[in-house]
mmCIF file of C-alpha atoms in Angstrom:
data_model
loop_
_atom_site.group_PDB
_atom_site.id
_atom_site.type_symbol
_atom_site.label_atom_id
_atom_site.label_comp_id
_atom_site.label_asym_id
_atom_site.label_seq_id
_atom_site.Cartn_x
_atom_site.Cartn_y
_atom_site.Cartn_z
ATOM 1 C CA UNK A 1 50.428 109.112 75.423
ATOM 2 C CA UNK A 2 52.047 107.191 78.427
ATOM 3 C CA UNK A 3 55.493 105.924 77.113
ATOM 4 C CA UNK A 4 55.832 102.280 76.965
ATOM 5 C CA UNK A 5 56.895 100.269 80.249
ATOM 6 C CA UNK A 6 59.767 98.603 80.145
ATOM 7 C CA UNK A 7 59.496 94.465 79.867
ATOM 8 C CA UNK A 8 60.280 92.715 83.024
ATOM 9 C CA UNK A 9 62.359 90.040 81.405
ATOM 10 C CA UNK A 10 64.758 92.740 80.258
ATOM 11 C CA UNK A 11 64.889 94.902 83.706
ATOM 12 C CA UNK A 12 65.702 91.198 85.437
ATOM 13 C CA UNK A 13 68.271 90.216 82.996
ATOM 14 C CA UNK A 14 70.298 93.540 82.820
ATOM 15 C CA UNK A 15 70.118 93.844 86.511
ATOM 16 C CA UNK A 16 71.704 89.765 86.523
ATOM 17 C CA UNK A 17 74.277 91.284 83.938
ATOM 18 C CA UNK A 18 74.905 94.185 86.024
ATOM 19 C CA UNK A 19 75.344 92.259 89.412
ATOM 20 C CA UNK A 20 77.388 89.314 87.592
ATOM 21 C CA UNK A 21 80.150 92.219 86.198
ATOM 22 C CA UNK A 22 80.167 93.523 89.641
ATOM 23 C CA UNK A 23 80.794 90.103 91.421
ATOM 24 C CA UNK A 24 83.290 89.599 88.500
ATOM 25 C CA UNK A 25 85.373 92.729 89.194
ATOM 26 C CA UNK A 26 85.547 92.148 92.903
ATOM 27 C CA UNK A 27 87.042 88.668 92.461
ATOM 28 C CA UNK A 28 89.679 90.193 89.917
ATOM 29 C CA UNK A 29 90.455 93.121 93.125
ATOM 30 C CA UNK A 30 90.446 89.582 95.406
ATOM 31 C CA UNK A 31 92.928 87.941 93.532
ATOM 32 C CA UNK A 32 95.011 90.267 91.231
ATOM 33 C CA UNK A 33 96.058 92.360 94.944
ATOM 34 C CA UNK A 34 99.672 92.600 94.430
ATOM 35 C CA UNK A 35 99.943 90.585 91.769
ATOM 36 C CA UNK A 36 101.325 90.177 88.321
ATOM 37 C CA UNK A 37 97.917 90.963 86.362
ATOM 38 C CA UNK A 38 98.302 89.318 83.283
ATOM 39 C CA UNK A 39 98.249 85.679 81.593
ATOM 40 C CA UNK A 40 95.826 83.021 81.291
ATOM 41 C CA UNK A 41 96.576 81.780 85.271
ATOM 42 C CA UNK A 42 95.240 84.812 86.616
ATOM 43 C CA UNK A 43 91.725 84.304 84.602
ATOM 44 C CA UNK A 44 91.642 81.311 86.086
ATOM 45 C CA UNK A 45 92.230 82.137 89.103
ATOM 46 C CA UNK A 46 89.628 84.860 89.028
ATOM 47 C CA UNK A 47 86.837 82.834 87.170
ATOM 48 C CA UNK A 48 87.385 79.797 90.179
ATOM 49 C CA UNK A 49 87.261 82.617 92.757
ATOM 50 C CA UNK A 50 84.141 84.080 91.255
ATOM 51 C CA UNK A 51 82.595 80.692 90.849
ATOM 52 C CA UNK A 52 81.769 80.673 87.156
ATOM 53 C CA UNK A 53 82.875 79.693 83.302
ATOM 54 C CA UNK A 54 85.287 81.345 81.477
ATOM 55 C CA UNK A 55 82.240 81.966 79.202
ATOM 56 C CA UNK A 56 80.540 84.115 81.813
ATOM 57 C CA UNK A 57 83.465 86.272 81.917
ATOM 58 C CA UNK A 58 84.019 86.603 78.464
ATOM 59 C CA UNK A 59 80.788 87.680 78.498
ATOM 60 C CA UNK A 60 81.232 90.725 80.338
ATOM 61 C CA UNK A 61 84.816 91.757 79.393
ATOM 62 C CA UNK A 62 87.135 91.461 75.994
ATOM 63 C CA UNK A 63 90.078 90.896 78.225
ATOM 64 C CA UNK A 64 91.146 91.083 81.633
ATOM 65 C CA UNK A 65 93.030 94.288 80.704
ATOM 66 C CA UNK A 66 89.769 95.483 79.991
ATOM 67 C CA UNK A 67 88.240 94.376 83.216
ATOM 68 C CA UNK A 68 91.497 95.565 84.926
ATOM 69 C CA UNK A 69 91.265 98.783 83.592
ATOM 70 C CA UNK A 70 87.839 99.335 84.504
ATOM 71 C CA UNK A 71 88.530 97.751 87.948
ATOM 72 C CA UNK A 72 90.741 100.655 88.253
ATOM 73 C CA UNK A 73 88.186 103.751 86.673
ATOM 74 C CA UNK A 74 85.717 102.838 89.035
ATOM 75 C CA UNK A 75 87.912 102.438 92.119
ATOM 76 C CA UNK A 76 89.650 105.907 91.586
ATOM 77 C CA UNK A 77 86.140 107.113 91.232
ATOM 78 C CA UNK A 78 84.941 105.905 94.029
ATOM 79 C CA UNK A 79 87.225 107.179 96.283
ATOM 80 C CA UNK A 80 87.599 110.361 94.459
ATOM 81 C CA UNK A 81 83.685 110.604 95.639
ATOM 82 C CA UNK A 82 83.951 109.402 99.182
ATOM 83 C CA UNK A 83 86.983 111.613 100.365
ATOM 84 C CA UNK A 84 85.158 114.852 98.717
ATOM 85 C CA UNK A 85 82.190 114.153 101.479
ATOM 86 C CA UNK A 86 84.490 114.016 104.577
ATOM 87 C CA UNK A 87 87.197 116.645 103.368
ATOM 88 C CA UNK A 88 85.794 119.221 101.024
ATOM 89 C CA UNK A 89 83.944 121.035 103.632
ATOM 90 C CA UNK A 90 86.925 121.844 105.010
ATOM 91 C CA UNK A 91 88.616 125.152 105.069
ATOM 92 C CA UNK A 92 91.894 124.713 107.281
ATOM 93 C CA UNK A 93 94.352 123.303 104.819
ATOM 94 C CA UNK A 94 96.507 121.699 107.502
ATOM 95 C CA UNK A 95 93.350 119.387 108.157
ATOM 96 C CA UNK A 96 92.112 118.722 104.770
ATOM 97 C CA UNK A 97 95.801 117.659 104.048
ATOM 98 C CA UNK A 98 95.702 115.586 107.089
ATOM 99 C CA UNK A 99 92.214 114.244 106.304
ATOM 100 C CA UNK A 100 92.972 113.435 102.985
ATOM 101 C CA UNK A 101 96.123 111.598 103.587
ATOM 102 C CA UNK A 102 94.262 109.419 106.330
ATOM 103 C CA UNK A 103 91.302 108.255 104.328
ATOM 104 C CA UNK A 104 93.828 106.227 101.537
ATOM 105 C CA UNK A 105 95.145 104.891 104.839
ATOM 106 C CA UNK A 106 92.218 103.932 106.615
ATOM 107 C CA UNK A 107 90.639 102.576 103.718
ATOM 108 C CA UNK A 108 93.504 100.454 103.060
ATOM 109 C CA UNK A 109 93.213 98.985 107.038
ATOM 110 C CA UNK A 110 89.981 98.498 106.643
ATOM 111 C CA UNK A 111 90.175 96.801 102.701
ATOM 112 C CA UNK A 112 93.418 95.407 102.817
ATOM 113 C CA UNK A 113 92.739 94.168 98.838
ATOM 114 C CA UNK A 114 91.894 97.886 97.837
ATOM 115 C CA UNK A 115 95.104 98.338 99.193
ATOM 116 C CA UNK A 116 97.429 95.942 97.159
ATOM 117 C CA UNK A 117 95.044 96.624 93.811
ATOM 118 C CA UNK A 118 95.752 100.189 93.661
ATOM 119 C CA UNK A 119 99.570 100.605 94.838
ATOM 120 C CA UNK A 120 100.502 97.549 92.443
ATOM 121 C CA UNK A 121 98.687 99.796 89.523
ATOM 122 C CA UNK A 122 100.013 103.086 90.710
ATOM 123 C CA UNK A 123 96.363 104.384 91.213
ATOM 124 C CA UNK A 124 97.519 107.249 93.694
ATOM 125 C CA UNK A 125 99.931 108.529 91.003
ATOM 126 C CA UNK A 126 98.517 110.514 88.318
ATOM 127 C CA UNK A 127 100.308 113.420 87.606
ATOM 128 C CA UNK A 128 97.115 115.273 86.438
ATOM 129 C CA UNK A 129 94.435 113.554 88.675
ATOM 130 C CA UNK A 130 91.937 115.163 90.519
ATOM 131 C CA UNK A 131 93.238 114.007 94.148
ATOM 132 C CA UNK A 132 97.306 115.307 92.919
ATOM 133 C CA UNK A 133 95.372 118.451 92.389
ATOM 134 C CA UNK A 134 93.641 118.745 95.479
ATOM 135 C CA UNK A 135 97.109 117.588 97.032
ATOM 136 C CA UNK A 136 99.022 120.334 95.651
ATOM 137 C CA UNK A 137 96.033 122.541 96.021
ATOM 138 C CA UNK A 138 96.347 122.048 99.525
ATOM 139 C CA UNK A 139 100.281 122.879 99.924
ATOM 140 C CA UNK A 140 99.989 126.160 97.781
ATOM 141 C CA UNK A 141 96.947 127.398 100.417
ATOM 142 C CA UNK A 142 99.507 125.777 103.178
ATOM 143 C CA UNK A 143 102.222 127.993 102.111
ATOM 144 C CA UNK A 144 99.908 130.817 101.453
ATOM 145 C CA UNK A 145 98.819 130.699 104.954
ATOM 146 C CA UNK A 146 102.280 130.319 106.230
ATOM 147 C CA UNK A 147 101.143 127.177 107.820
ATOM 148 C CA UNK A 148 103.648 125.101 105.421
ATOM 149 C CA UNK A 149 108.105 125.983 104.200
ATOM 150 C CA UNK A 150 107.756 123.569 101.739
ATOM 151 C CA UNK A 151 110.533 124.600 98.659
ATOM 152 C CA UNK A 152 108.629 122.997 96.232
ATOM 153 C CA UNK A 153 105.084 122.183 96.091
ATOM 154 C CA UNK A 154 105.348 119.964 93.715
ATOM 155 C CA UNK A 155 108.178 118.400 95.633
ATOM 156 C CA UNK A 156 106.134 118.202 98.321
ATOM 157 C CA UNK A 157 103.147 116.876 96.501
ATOM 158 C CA UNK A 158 105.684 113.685 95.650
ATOM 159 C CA UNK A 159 106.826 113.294 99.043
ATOM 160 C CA UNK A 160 102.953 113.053 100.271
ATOM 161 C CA UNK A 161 102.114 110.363 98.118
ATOM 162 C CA UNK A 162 105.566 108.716 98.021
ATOM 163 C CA UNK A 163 104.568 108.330 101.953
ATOM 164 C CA UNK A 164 100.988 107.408 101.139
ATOM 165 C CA UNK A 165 101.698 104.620 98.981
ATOM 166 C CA UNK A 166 104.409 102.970 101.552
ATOM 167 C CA UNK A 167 102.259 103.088 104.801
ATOM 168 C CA UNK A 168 99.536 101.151 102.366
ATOM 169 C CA UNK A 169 102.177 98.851 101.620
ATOM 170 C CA UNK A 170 103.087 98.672 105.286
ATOM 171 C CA UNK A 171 99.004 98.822 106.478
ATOM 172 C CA UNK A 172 98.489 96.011 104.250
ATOM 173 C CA UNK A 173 101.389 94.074 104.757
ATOM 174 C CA UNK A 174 100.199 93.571 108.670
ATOM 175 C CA UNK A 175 100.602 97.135 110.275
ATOM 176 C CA UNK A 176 97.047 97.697 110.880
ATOM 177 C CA UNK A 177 97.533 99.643 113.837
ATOM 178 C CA UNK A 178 95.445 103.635 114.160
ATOM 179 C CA UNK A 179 98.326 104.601 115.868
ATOM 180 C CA UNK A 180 100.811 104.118 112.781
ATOM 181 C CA UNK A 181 97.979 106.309 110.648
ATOM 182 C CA UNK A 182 98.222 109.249 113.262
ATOM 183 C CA UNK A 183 102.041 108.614 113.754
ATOM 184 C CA UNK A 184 102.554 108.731 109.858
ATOM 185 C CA UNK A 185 100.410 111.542 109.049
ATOM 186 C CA UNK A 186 102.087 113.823 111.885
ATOM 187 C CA UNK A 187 105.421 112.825 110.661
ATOM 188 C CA UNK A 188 104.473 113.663 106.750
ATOM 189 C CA UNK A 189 102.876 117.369 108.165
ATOM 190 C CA UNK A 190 106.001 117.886 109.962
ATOM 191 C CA UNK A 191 107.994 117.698 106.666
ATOM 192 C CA UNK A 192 105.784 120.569 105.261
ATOM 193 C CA UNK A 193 107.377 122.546 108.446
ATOM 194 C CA UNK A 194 104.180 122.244 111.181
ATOM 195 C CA UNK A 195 105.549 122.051 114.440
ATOM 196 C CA UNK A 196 105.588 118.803 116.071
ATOM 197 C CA UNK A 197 103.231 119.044 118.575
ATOM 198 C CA UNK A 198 100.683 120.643 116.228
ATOM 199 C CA UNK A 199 100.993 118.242 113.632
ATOM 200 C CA UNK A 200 100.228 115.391 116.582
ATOM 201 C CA UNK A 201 97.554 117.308 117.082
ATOM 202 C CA UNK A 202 96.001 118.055 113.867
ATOM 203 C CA UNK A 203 97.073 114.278 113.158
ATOM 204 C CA UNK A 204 94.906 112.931 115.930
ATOM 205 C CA UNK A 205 92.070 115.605 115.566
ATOM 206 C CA UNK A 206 91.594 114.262 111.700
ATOM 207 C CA UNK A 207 91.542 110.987 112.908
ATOM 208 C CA UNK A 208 88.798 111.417 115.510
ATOM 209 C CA UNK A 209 86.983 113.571 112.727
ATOM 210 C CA UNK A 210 87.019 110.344 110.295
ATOM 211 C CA UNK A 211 85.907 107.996 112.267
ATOM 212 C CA UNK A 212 82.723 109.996 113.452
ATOM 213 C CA UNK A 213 82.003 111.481 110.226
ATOM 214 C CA UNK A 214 82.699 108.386 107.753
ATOM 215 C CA UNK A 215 80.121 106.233 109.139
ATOM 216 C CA UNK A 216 77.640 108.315 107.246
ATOM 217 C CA UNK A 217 79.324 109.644 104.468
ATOM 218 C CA UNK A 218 81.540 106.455 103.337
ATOM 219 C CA UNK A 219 80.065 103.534 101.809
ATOM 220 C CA UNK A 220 83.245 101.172 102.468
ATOM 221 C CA UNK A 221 83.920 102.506 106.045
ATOM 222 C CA UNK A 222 84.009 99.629 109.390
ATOM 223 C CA UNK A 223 85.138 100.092 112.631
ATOM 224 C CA UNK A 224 88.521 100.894 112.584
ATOM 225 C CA UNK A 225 89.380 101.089 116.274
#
């Protein structure tokens, strides 16, 4: 018995529902980037940006918390995703740190509202995330190597993404220069003890790496130089 096909009214409306909540949540990243995300204003704000009622959106979400908070689960996901496909391959921990670090940044230069959404949430600093695991992951096969002196990897782990979440600030406050990204990531594997002219080199290598391999791999990646 051949199962039963699916009505074409109901494929056409849930893919309208499903391409409505996805135009919804990238007027909420639009307009809640660096911004206070609460309060009737910013609905507003995001149902005017997005074009529609206030019915339409409370159609799709409870609350903008809700929305927010989704907003968030899928971003984190997403990029979870796309820097496993340029940096997991990787073996040489110096480069996957390097590799790792750049692809917040150049994701930030290239989507200056991803930027502002996820350092005004904190989205780069869960304790028990899957990226601070890979981070300190990293370090421990840094230090194992004797590539990295770190005295803490944990304490190194926080200094990484205390300097990842500032150069996004910086990125998306106007810095969008390649040369800050290399500059910054050099500087950050020189803290871990890399000499300075390898971690220019390893900085600029990763770099070069990203922007031919991302093209392919990265669904958000442009030009960046």
């Amino acid at each position: 018995m051949e199962p039963a096909r699916e009505d074409h009214r109901v494929r056409v409306g849930r893919e309208r529902r499903t391409r409505m909540r996805a135009h919804l949540l990238q007027s909420i990243l639009t307009v809640c980037a660096g911004r206070k995300l609460t309060g009737p204003t910013v609905i507003e704000d995001v149902v005017r940006h997005a074009k529609v009622s206030r019915g339409t959106f409370y159609r799709h979400f409870d609350t903008l918390d809700e929305a927010v908070t989704q907003l968030a689960f899928e971003l984190a996901e997403q990029m979870t995703f796309d820097i496993f496909n340029v940096y997991d391959i990787l073996d040489d921990p110096v480069m996957r740190t390097a590799t790792g670090f750049q692809t917040f940044l150049a994701r930030a230069w290239i989507d200056p509202d991803w930027g502002g959404f996820i350092t005004h949430l904190g989205l780069m600093d869960g304790e028990h995330g899957l990226i601070s695991s890979k981070v300190k992951g990293d370090i421990r096969k840094g230090v194992t190597s004797g590539d990295y002196t770190v005295v803490s990897v944990d304490l190194a782990a926080d200094l990484l993404m205390g300097a990842k979440h500032e150069a996004i600030r910086r990125i998306i406050s106007g810095g969008r220069d390649p040369a800050y990204i290399r500059g910054v990531t050099a500087m950050v594997l020189g803290s871990f003890g890399v000499s300075p002219e390898k971690a220019k080199q390893v900085a600029a290598q990763a770099f070069q790496r990203l922007v031919t391999e991302a093209p392919g791999r990265v669904s958000w990646w442009r030009p960046i130089e």
